[in-house]
PDB file of C-alpha atoms and ligand atoms in Angstrom:
ATOM      1  CA  MET A   1     100.094 187.867  68.488  1.00 42.00           C
ATOM      2  CA  THR A   2     100.187 191.795  70.318  1.00 45.00           C
ATOM      3  CA  GLU A   3      98.005 194.816  69.153  1.00 45.00           C
ATOM      4  CA  PRO A   4      99.251 196.800  68.013  1.00 46.00           C
ATOM      5  CA  PRO A   5      99.535 201.130  69.274  1.00 45.00           C
ATOM      6  CA  SER A   6      96.551 202.403  70.568  1.00 43.00           C
ATOM      7  CA  PRO A   7      94.818 205.331  68.562  1.00 39.00           C
ATOM      8  CA  SER A   8      95.662 207.865  70.880  1.00 42.00           C
ATOM      9  CA  LEU A   9      99.931 206.701  68.974  1.00 44.00           C
ATOM     10  CA  ARG A  10      98.475 207.956  65.558  1.00 45.00           C
ATOM     11  CA  PRO A  11     100.439 210.720  63.195  1.00 53.00           C
ATOM     12  CA  GLY A  12      98.749 213.109  62.590  1.00 50.00           C
ATOM     13  CA  GLY A  13     100.331 216.810  64.057  1.00 55.00           C
ATOM     14  CA  PRO A  14     101.531 218.819  62.410  1.00 60.00           C
ATOM     15  CA  PRO A  15     103.868 218.273  59.258  1.00 64.00           C
ATOM     16  CA  SER A  16     107.578 218.917  60.648  1.00 77.00           C
ATOM     17  CA  ARG A  17     109.456 221.797  60.432  1.00 84.00           C
ATOM     18  CA  PHE A  18     111.872 218.423  58.381  1.00 92.00           C
ATOM     19  CA  ALA A  19     111.761 217.942  55.605  1.00 93.00           C
ATOM     20  CA  ARG A  20     114.054 215.414  55.817  1.00 96.00           C
ATOM     21  CA  ARG A  21     113.656 212.845  59.350  1.00 97.00           C
ATOM     22  CA  LEU A  22     115.953 210.630  59.948  1.00 98.00           C
ATOM     23  CA  LEU A  23     115.954 207.672  62.601  1.00 98.00           C
ATOM     24  CA  LEU A  24     118.768 205.199  64.602  1.00 98.00           C
ATOM     25  CA  VAL A  25     118.308 202.579  66.688  1.00 98.00           C
ATOM     26  CA  HIS A  26     121.240 201.597  68.620  1.00 98.00           C
ATOM     27  CA  ALA A  27     122.266 199.697  72.037  1.00 97.00           C
ATOM     28  CA  HIS A  28     124.564 201.654  73.737  1.00 97.00           C
ATOM     29  CA  PRO A  29     126.233 205.199  74.005  1.00 98.00           C
ATOM     30  CA  ASP A  30     129.308 204.464  72.128  1.00 98.00           C
ATOM     31  CA  ASP A  31     127.908 202.381  68.735  1.00 98.00           C
ATOM     32  CA  GLU A  32     126.194 205.971  67.510  1.00 98.00           C
ATOM     33  CA  SER A  33     129.162 207.121  67.164  1.00 98.00           C
ATOM     34  CA  ILE A  34     131.430 204.638  65.813  1.00 98.00           C
ATOM     35  CA  ASN A  35     128.853 203.298  63.063  1.00 98.00           C
ATOM     36  CA  ASN A  36     126.920 206.371  62.154  1.00 98.00           C
ATOM     37  CA  GLY A  37     129.259 209.596  63.297  1.00 98.00           C
ATOM     38  CA  ALA A  38     130.029 210.851  59.536  1.00 98.00           C
ATOM     39  CA  THR A  39     126.164 210.304  58.521  1.00 98.00           C
ATOM     40  CA  MET A  40     124.649 211.337  61.487  1.00 98.00           C
ATOM     41  CA  ALA A  41     126.529 214.712  61.642  1.00 98.00           C
ATOM     42  CA  LYS A  42     126.098 215.364  57.802  1.00 98.00           C
ATOM     43  CA  TYR A  43     122.946 215.011  57.935  1.00 98.00           C
ATOM     44  CA  ALA A  44     121.987 217.394  60.851  1.00 98.00           C
ATOM     45  CA  ALA A  45     124.423 220.016  59.143  1.00 98.00           C
ATOM     46  CA  GLU A  46     122.213 219.443  56.348  1.00 97.00           C
ATOM     47  CA  GLY A  47     119.405 220.905  58.151  1.00 95.00           C
ATOM     48  CA  ALA A  48     116.850 217.134  58.540  1.00 96.00           C
ATOM     49  CA  ARG A  49     116.060 215.861  62.048  1.00 97.00           C
ATOM     50  CA  VAL A  50     118.505 213.202  63.489  1.00 98.00           C
ATOM     51  CA  THR A  51     116.634 211.694  66.209  1.00 98.00           C
ATOM     52  CA  LEU A  52     119.044 208.816  67.961  1.00 98.00           C
ATOM     53  CA  VAL A  53     116.932 206.169  70.506  1.00 98.00           C
ATOM     54  CA  THR A  54     119.943 204.300  72.927  1.00 98.00           C
ATOM     55  CA  CYS A  55     118.427 201.103  74.539  1.00 98.00           C
ATOM     56  CA  THR A  56     120.630 200.966  77.296  1.00 97.00           C
ATOM     57  CA  LEU A  57     122.988 202.896  79.299  1.00 97.00           C
ATOM     58  CA  GLY A  58     126.177 200.559  78.843  1.00 95.00           C
ATOM     59  CA  GLU A  59     126.437 200.225  82.660  1.00 94.00           C
ATOM     60  CA  HIS A  60     128.666 196.393  82.026  1.00 93.00           C
ATOM     61  CA  GLY A  61     130.438 198.039  79.535  1.00 93.00           C
ATOM     62  CA  GLU A  62     134.643 197.838  80.453  1.00 95.00           C
ATOM     63  CA  VAL A  63     136.276 201.037  81.559  1.00 97.00           C
ATOM     64  CA  ILE A  64     139.428 202.556  79.443  1.00 97.00           C
ATOM     65  CA  PRO A  65     140.435 205.542  81.894  1.00 97.00           C
ATOM     66  CA  PRO A  66     142.233 203.919  85.108  1.00 97.00           C
ATOM     67  CA  GLU A  67     140.657 206.782  86.537  1.00 97.00           C
ATOM     68  CA  LEU A  68     137.029 206.150  86.191  1.00 97.00           C
ATOM     69  CA  GLN A  69     137.696 202.501  86.943  1.00 97.00           C
ATOM     70  CA  HIS A  70     135.669 202.917  89.494  1.00 97.00           C
ATOM     71  CA  LEU A  71     132.688 203.671  87.889  1.00 96.00           C
ATOM     72  CA  THR A  72     130.365 200.537  87.672  1.00 95.00           C
ATOM     73  CA  GLY A  73     127.125 199.689  87.292  1.00 94.00           C
ATOM     74  CA  THR A  74     123.752 202.205  87.597  1.00 95.00           C
ATOM     75  CA  GLU A  75     126.981 205.214  88.441  1.00 97.00           C
ATOM     76  CA  LEU A  76     128.918 203.710  84.859  1.00 97.00           C
ATOM     77  CA  GLY A  77     125.611 203.996  83.479  1.00 97.00           C
ATOM     78  CA  GLU A  78     124.859 207.564  84.396  1.00 98.00           C
ATOM     79  CA  HIS A  79     128.543 209.041  82.981  1.00 98.00           C
ATOM     80  CA  ARG A  80     127.997 207.573  79.300  1.00 98.00           C
ATOM     81  CA  LEU A  81     124.737 209.165  79.308  1.00 98.00           C
ATOM     82  CA  ALA A  82     126.880 212.975  79.771  1.00 98.00           C
ATOM     83  CA  GLU A  83     129.523 210.980  77.512  1.00 98.00           C
ATOM     84  CA  LEU A  84     126.591 210.743  74.974  1.00 98.00           C
ATOM     85  CA  THR A  85     125.014 214.605  75.399  1.00 98.00           C
ATOM     86  CA  ALA A  86     129.037 215.538  74.736  1.00 98.00           C
ATOM     87  CA  ALA A  87     129.074 213.278  71.236  1.00 98.00           C
ATOM     88  CA  MET A  88     125.456 214.415  69.987  1.00 98.00           C
ATOM     89  CA  ARG A  89     127.185 218.106  70.997  1.00 98.00           C
ATOM     90  CA  GLU A  90     130.222 216.897  68.798  1.00 98.00           C
ATOM     91  CA  LEU A  91     127.892 216.839  65.918  1.00 98.00           C
ATOM     92  CA  GLY A  92     124.880 218.614  65.986  1.00 98.00           C
ATOM     93  CA  VAL A  93     122.565 216.455  66.796  1.00 98.00           C
ATOM     94  CA  GLU A  94     119.896 217.009  69.210  1.00 97.00           C
ATOM     95  CA  ASP A  95     116.642 215.240  69.190  1.00 98.00           C
ATOM     96  CA  PHE A  96     118.389 211.579  71.738  1.00 98.00           C
ATOM     97  CA  ARG A  97     116.693 208.916  73.892  1.00 98.00           C
ATOM     98  CA  LEU A  98     116.513 206.104  75.516  1.00 98.00           C
ATOM     99  CA  LEU A  99     114.407 203.167  74.124  1.00 98.00           C
ATOM    100  CA  GLY A 100     110.838 203.413  77.232  1.00 97.00           C
ATOM    101  CA  GLY A 101     112.860 206.777  79.504  1.00 96.00           C
ATOM    102  CA  GLN A 102     115.825 206.160  81.341  1.00 95.00           C
ATOM    103  CA  GLY A 103     116.869 202.817  83.401  1.00 92.00           C
ATOM    104  CA  ARG A 104     113.658 201.313  81.213  1.00 96.00           C
ATOM    105  CA  TYR A 105     116.385 198.553  79.758  1.00 96.00           C
ATOM    106  CA  GLU A 106     120.300 197.397  81.350  1.00 93.00           C
ATOM    107  CA  ASP A 107     123.001 196.601  79.170  1.00 92.00           C
ATOM    108  CA  SER A 108     123.053 192.123  78.991  1.00 90.00           C
ATOM    109  CA  GLY A 109     126.064 192.352  78.332  1.00 80.00           C
ATOM    110  CA  MET A 110     128.295 189.716  75.964  1.00 80.00           C
ATOM    111  CA  MET A 111     126.968 186.368  75.100  1.00 80.00           C
ATOM    112  CA  GLY A 112     126.744 183.647  77.762  1.00 80.00           C
ATOM    113  CA  ILE A 113     127.335 185.552  80.963  1.00 79.00           C
ATOM    114  CA  ALA A 114     124.982 185.889  84.446  1.00 78.00           C
ATOM    115  CA  ASP A 115     124.768 189.591  83.066  1.00 76.00           C
ATOM    116  CA  ASN A 116     122.173 187.931  80.487  1.00 81.00           C
ATOM    117  CA  ASP A 117     120.098 185.996  82.548  1.00 81.00           C
ATOM    118  CA  ASP A 118     118.683 189.552  84.737  1.00 85.00           C
ATOM    119  CA  PRO A 119     115.682 190.362  83.750  1.00 86.00           C
ATOM    120  CA  ALA A 120     115.404 194.446  83.643  1.00 87.00           C
ATOM    121  CA  CYS A 121     118.461 193.711  80.953  1.00 92.00           C
ATOM    122  CA  LEU A 122     117.443 194.261  77.789  1.00 93.00           C
ATOM    123  CA  TRP A 123     118.369 190.984  76.253  1.00 92.00           C
ATOM    124  CA  ARG A 124     114.680 189.655  78.794  1.00 92.00           C
ATOM    125  CA  ALA A 125     112.535 191.817  77.401  1.00 94.00           C
ATOM    126  CA  ASP A 126     109.692 191.517  75.707  1.00 96.00           C
ATOM    127  CA  VAL A 127     110.501 192.584  72.158  1.00 97.00           C
ATOM    128  CA  ASP A 128     107.110 193.793  71.524  1.00 98.00           C
ATOM    129  CA  ASP A 129     106.950 195.726  74.964  1.00 97.00           C
ATOM    130  CA  ALA A 130     110.404 197.700  73.793  1.00 98.00           C
ATOM    131  CA  ALA A 131     108.798 197.615  69.215  1.00 98.00           C
ATOM    132  CA  ARG A 132     105.499 199.505  70.906  1.00 98.00           C
ATOM    133  CA  ALA A 133     107.748 202.310  73.113  1.00 98.00           C
ATOM    134  CA  LEU A 134     110.002 202.916  69.676  1.00 98.00           C
ATOM    135  CA  VAL A 135     106.487 202.871  67.623  1.00 98.00           C
ATOM    136  CA  GLU A 136     105.674 206.160  69.443  1.00 98.00           C
ATOM    137  CA  VAL A 137     108.799 208.201  68.738  1.00 98.00           C
ATOM    138  CA  ILE A 138     108.058 206.518  64.998  1.00 98.00           C
ATOM    139  CA  LEU A 139     104.466 208.117  65.325  1.00 97.00           C
ATOM    140  CA  GLU A 140     105.957 211.244  67.677  1.00 97.00           C
ATOM    141  CA  VAL A 141     109.374 212.100  63.972  1.00 97.00           C
ATOM    142  CA  ARG A 142     107.557 210.109  61.656  1.00 96.00           C
ATOM    143  CA  PRO A 143     110.742 209.266  59.765  1.00 97.00           C
ATOM    144  CA  GLN A 144     111.199 208.479  56.430  1.00 97.00           C
ATOM    145  CA  VAL A 145     114.965 206.527  57.302  1.00 98.00           C
ATOM    146  CA  LEU A 146     115.917 203.638  59.804  1.00 98.00           C
ATOM    147  CA  VAL A 147     119.506 202.843  60.240  1.00 98.00           C
ATOM    148  CA  THR A 148     119.641 200.163  62.847  1.00 98.00           C
ATOM    149  CA  TYR A 149     121.718 196.345  62.867  1.00 97.00           C
ATOM    150  CA  ASP A 150     121.027 193.199  60.658  1.00 97.00           C
ATOM    151  CA  PRO A 151     120.125 190.417  62.416  1.00 97.00           C
ATOM    152  CA  ASP A 152     123.029 189.377  63.888  1.00 95.00           C
ATOM    153  CA  GLY A 153     123.303 192.757  65.055  1.00 92.00           C
ATOM    154  CA  GLY A 154     126.890 193.456  63.183  1.00 89.00           C
ATOM    155  CA  TYR A 155     128.230 191.081  64.830  1.00 86.00           C
ATOM    156  CA  GLY A 156     126.449 188.685  67.724  1.00 89.00           C
ATOM    157  CA  HIS A 157     126.277 190.844  70.811  1.00 92.00           C
ATOM    158  CA  PRO A 158     122.938 190.425  72.461  1.00 94.00           C
ATOM    159  CA  ASP A 159     122.132 193.540  73.765  1.00 96.00           C
ATOM    160  CA  HIS A 160     122.070 195.094  69.076  1.00 97.00           C
ATOM    161  CA  ILE A 161     120.677 191.797  67.601  1.00 97.00           C
ATOM    162  CA  GLN A 162     117.225 192.847  70.918  1.00 97.00           C
ATOM    163  CA  ALA A 163     117.934 196.545  69.182  1.00 98.00           C
ATOM    164  CA  HIS A 164     117.814 194.746  65.564  1.00 98.00           C
ATOM    165  CA  ARG A 165     114.264 192.937  65.659  1.00 98.00           C
ATOM    166  CA  ILE A 166     113.299 195.966  68.547  1.00 98.00           C
ATOM    167  CA  ALA A 167     113.747 198.539  65.614  1.00 98.00           C
ATOM    168  CA  THR A 168     112.222 195.541  63.091  1.00 98.00           C
ATOM    169  CA  ARG A 169     109.337 195.189  65.195  1.00 98.00           C
ATOM    170  CA  ALA A 170     108.661 198.846  66.343  1.00 98.00           C
ATOM    171  CA  ALA A 171     109.300 199.373  62.012  1.00 98.00           C
ATOM    172  CA  GLU A 172     106.012 196.657  61.514  1.00 98.00           C
ATOM    173  CA  LEU A 173     103.455 198.007  64.019  1.00 98.00           C
ATOM    174  CA  ALA A 174     104.362 201.864  63.515  1.00 98.00           C
ATOM    175  CA  ALA A 175     102.887 201.107  59.386  1.00 98.00           C
ATOM    176  CA  ARG A 176      99.780 199.314  61.578  1.00 98.00           C
ATOM    177  CA  ALA A 177      99.333 202.375  62.782  1.00 97.00           C
ATOM    178  CA  GLY A 178     100.061 204.685  60.004  1.00 95.00           C
ATOM    179  CA  TRP A 179     103.576 205.598  59.525  1.00 97.00           C
ATOM    180  CA  GLN A 180     105.177 203.239  57.046  1.00 97.00           C
ATOM    181  CA  ILE A 181     108.805 204.135  57.258  1.00 98.00           C
ATOM    182  CA  PRO A 182     109.693 204.144  53.617  1.00 97.00           C
ATOM    183  CA  ARG A 183     113.541 203.236  53.903  1.00 98.00           C
ATOM    184  CA  ILE A 184     115.103 200.768  56.846  1.00 98.00           C
ATOM    185  CA  TYR A 185     118.334 200.274  56.556  1.00 98.00           C
ATOM    186  CA  TRP A 186     121.520 197.654  58.398  1.00 98.00           C
ATOM    187  CA  ASN A 187     124.946 199.380  58.747  1.00 98.00           C
ATOM    188  CA  ARG A 188     128.024 197.744  57.151  1.00 98.00           C
ATOM    189  CA  VAL A 189     131.384 198.321  55.639  1.00 98.00           C
ATOM    190  CA  PRO A 190     132.943 196.705  52.119  1.00 98.00           C
ATOM    191  CA  ARG A 191     134.815 193.754  53.422  1.00 98.00           C
ATOM    192  CA  THR A 192     137.178 194.873  50.256  1.00 98.00           C
ATOM    193  CA  VAL A 193     137.259 198.340  52.459  1.00 98.00           C
ATOM    194  CA  ALA A 194     137.944 196.789  55.861  1.00 98.00           C
ATOM    195  CA  GLU A 195     140.314 194.658  54.424  1.00 98.00           C
ATOM    196  CA  GLU A 196     142.693 197.708  52.814  1.00 98.00           C
ATOM    197  CA  ALA A 197     141.583 199.275  56.235  1.00 98.00           C
ATOM    198  CA  PHE A 198     143.699 196.553  58.122  1.00 98.00           C
ATOM    199  CA  ALA A 199     146.511 196.538  55.986  1.00 98.00           C
ATOM    200  CA  ARG A 200     147.127 200.062  56.233  1.00 98.00           C
ATOM    201  CA  LEU A 201     147.219 199.016  59.640  1.00 98.00           C
ATOM    202  CA  GLN A 202     149.521 196.629  59.307  1.00 97.00           C
ATOM    203  CA  THR A 203     152.377 199.449  58.632  1.00 97.00           C
ATOM    204  CA  ASP A 204     150.811 202.032  60.607  1.00 98.00           C
ATOM    205  CA  LEU A 205     150.599 200.169  63.343  1.00 98.00           C
ATOM    206  CA  PRO A 206     154.150 200.516  65.084  1.00 97.00           C
ATOM    207  CA  GLY A 207     153.587 204.478  65.565  1.00 96.00           C
ATOM    208  CA  LEU A 208     150.119 204.158  67.122  1.00 97.00           C
ATOM    209  CA  PRO A 209     149.161 204.058  70.536  1.00 97.00           C
ATOM    210  CA  PHE A 210     148.011 200.527  70.734  1.00 97.00           C
ATOM    211  CA  GLY A 211     149.780 196.976  71.022  1.00 91.00           C
ATOM    212  CA  LYS A 212     148.070 194.652  68.682  1.00 97.00           C
ATOM    213  CA  SER A 213     145.662 194.868  66.286  1.00 98.00           C
ATOM    214  CA  ALA A 214     142.746 193.882  65.875  1.00 98.00           C
ATOM    215  CA  THR A 215     141.467 191.668  63.032  1.00 96.00           C
ATOM    216  CA  LEU A 216     138.526 192.414  60.644  1.00 95.00           C
ATOM    217  CA  ASP A 217     136.411 189.449  62.389  1.00 93.00           C
ATOM    218  CA  ASP A 218     135.795 192.349  65.204  1.00 94.00           C
ATOM    219  CA  VAL A 219     134.167 195.013  62.776  1.00 96.00           C
ATOM    220  CA  PRO A 220     130.509 194.784  63.380  1.00 96.00           C
ATOM    221  CA  GLY A 221     128.423 194.310  59.477  1.00 97.00           C
ATOM    222  CA  VAL A 222     130.749 193.490  57.275  1.00 97.00           C
ATOM    223  CA  VAL A 223     129.645 191.671  54.245  1.00 98.00           C
ATOM    224  CA  ASP A 224     130.826 191.560  50.522  1.00 98.00           C
ATOM    225  CA  ASP A 225     130.775 194.754  48.799  1.00 98.00           C
ATOM    226  CA  ALA A 226     127.852 193.631  46.831  1.00 98.00           C
ATOM    227  CA  ARG A 227     125.211 193.872  49.852  1.00 98.00           C
ATOM    228  CA  ILE A 228     126.181 197.459  49.539  1.00 98.00           C
ATOM    229  CA  THR A 229     123.317 199.622  48.523  1.00 98.00           C
ATOM    230  CA  THR A 230     124.518 203.140  50.169  1.00 98.00           C
ATOM    231  CA  VAL A 231     127.244 205.735  50.501  1.00 98.00           C
ATOM    232  CA  ILE A 232     127.960 208.041  52.370  1.00 98.00           C
ATOM    233  CA  ASP A 233     130.989 210.679  52.156  1.00 98.00           C
ATOM    234  CA  GLY A 234     131.838 211.605  55.527  1.00 97.00           C
ATOM    235  CA  THR A 235     134.746 213.150  54.788  1.00 97.00           C
ATOM    236  CA  ALA A 236     133.592 216.845  55.770  1.00 98.00           C
ATOM    237  CA  TYR A 237     132.318 215.566  59.244  1.00 98.00           C
ATOM    238  CA  ALA A 238     135.904 213.337  60.478  1.00 98.00           C
ATOM    239  CA  SER A 239     136.280 215.623  62.446  1.00 98.00           C
ATOM    240  CA  ALA A 240     133.645 215.787  64.153  1.00 98.00           C
ATOM    241  CA  LYS A 241     133.137 212.131  63.675  1.00 98.00           C
ATOM    242  CA  ALA A 242     136.783 211.771  65.524  1.00 98.00           C
ATOM    243  CA  ALA A 243     135.384 214.195  68.583  1.00 98.00           C
ATOM    244  CA  ALA A 244     132.371 211.982  68.977  1.00 98.00           C
ATOM    245  CA  MET A 245     133.904 209.557  69.851  1.00 98.00           C
ATOM    246  CA  ARG A 246     136.154 210.441  71.548  1.00 98.00           C
ATOM    247  CA  ALA A 247     133.457 211.732  73.895  1.00 98.00           C
ATOM    248  CA  HIS A 248     132.996 208.554  74.309  1.00 98.00           C
ATOM    249  CA  ALA A 249     136.033 208.262  76.873  1.00 98.00           C
ATOM    250  CA  THR A 250     134.948 205.311  79.331  1.00 98.00           C
ATOM    251  CA  GLN A 251     134.700 203.227  75.663  1.00 98.00           C
ATOM    252  CA  ILE A 252     136.887 204.444  73.294  1.00 98.00           C
ATOM    253  CA  GLU A 253     140.759 205.646  71.972  1.00 98.00           C
ATOM    254  CA  VAL A 254     141.181 207.430  69.348  1.00 98.00           C
ATOM    255  CA  ALA A 255     144.966 207.495  68.081  1.00 98.00           C
ATOM    256  CA  PRO A 256     145.857 210.496  67.028  1.00 97.00           C
ATOM    257  CA  GLY A 257     145.890 211.474  62.907  1.00 97.00           C
ATOM    258  CA  GLU A 258     141.972 210.279  64.141  1.00 97.00           C
ATOM    259  CA  ARG A 259     142.442 207.042  61.647  1.00 98.00           C
ATOM    260  CA  TYR A 260     142.417 204.483  63.930  1.00 98.00           C
ATOM    261  CA  PHE A 261     140.654 203.590  67.157  1.00 98.00           C
ATOM    262  CA  ALA A 262     141.070 200.853  70.034  1.00 98.00           C
ATOM    263  CA  LEU A 263     138.341 199.934  72.353  1.00 97.00           C
ATOM    264  CA  SER A 264     138.179 198.800  75.829  1.00 96.00           C
ATOM    265  CA  ASN A 265     140.257 194.908  74.383  1.00 95.00           C
ATOM    266  CA  GLU A 266     143.059 197.637  73.257  1.00 96.00           C
ATOM    267  CA  LEU A 267     142.981 195.866  70.094  1.00 98.00           C
ATOM    268  CA  ALA A 268     143.676 198.903  67.144  1.00 98.00           C
ATOM    269  CA  GLN A 269     141.282 199.211  64.458  1.00 98.00           C
ATOM    270  CA  PRO A 270     140.621 201.514  61.948  1.00 98.00           C
ATOM    271  CA  LEU A 271     138.020 204.680  62.014  1.00 98.00           C
ATOM    272  CA  PHE A 272     135.981 204.805  59.381  1.00 98.00           C
ATOM    273  CA  THR A 273     134.460 208.255  57.693  1.00 97.00           C
ATOM    274  CA  THR A 274     133.253 206.746  54.873  1.00 98.00           C
ATOM    275  CA  GLU A 275     129.863 204.812  56.158  1.00 98.00           C
ATOM    276  CA  TYR A 276     128.220 202.410  54.378  1.00 98.00           C
ATOM    277  CA  TYR A 277     124.889 200.574  54.283  1.00 98.00           C
ATOM    278  CA  GLU A 278     122.113 198.006  52.729  1.00 98.00           C
ATOM    279  CA  LEU A 279     118.939 198.836  52.224  1.00 98.00           C
ATOM    280  CA  VAL A 280     116.188 196.450  53.253  1.00 98.00           C
ATOM    281  CA  HIS A 281     112.812 198.486  52.737  1.00 98.00           C
ATOM    282  CA  GLY A 282     112.324 200.757  49.810  1.00 97.00           C
ATOM    283  CA  GLU A 283     113.200 201.069  46.678  1.00 94.00           C
ATOM    284  CA  ARG A 284     116.905 201.281  45.484  1.00 94.00           C
ATOM    285  CA  ALA A 285     117.251 204.563  43.427  1.00 93.00           C
ATOM    286  CA  ALA A 286     120.484 204.261  41.820  1.00 93.00           C
ATOM    287  CA  ARG A 287     123.572 201.604  41.699  1.00 93.00           C
ATOM    288  CA  THR A 288     125.573 202.222  44.145  1.00 96.00           C
ATOM    289  CA  GLU A 289     123.175 205.272  46.238  1.00 97.00           C
ATOM    290  CA  SER A 290     124.512 207.809  47.920  1.00 98.00           C
ATOM    291  CA  ASP A 291     122.042 209.039  50.179  1.00 98.00           C
ATOM    292  CA  LEU A 292     120.105 207.863  52.363  1.00 98.00           C
ATOM    293  CA  PHE A 293     116.570 209.808  51.158  1.00 97.00           C
ATOM    294  CA  ALA A 294     116.951 209.335  47.441  1.00 95.00           C
ATOM    295  CA  GLY A 295     114.007 208.656  46.201  1.00 89.00           C
ATOM    296  CA  VAL A 296     111.751 209.775  48.618  1.00 92.00           C
ATOM    297  CA  THR A 297     109.303 211.629  47.237  1.00 81.00           C
ATOM    298  CA  LEU A 298     107.516 214.591  48.305  1.00 58.00           C
ATOM    299  CA  GLU A 299     104.306 213.063  49.889  1.00 58.00           C
ATOM    300  CA  GLU A 300     106.298 210.906  52.516  1.00 50.00           C
ATOM    301  CA  ALA A 301     108.387 213.879  53.025  1.00 50.00           C
ATOM    302  CA  SER A 302     105.089 215.714  54.530  1.00 50.00           C
TER     303      SER A 302
HETATM  304 ZN1   ZN B 401     126.892 198.288  71.491  1.00 71.34          ZN
END
């Protein structure tokens, strides 16, 4: 059992100049642009405060461009921070932070590898300690919406699982300290949307710079369509999303036409400009919501 945050962290400052405030918690630089790039660009353009908290700098990520493959560890982390900064410029997002400050938590690498045993890695972090660092952000920003991964991290990566745990725990602790986040969402992709996109990909693959296609299992957060509560049409922000993904050049290659991309495994996968969510805390405002802030009341917005 952990003590709630100290009274000095209680919210109580002046009302925010932003009526709507969205907080996203991600594991590595690039996850935010792949999962939520269009959503972030849309809300930033509409005048909402968009705050991104990234848990690690992805120091163990594999690097795509041959000329950058000499970068490893801290050097790679520094480079990926510069990529994240460029991506946020593309999305119009000014408030992005690293959980606990730069270097506090390191990339854990994929499940089962030796990097997971490093005491500095996120997978080994004490969830309550890490959550307290996030509570500070929550009490400062007072978001009405939190977006993160499902308990499996979308696809089982240790840092993504841990990001889910930290975000969930921080929401609990922040509620005890005075700020209950009204709405919490998990990143999702509806199964039929993913299936149709992969079917199209098979047709388009010969024209792409990637040799093979990924499979549906490579896409995080795919669930039955019935679980989708909220659909954000990011069509108007498709080019901003693609530009943000391209800014993460060590991790992502976007194909010309911007309908497909590949990670370091060079397997083509669809680039979704409509983004999907499952509401897991808060009251559903419509059968299919088109706004993450749907149903947020004025009191919650002050
Ligand atoms: Zn990641």
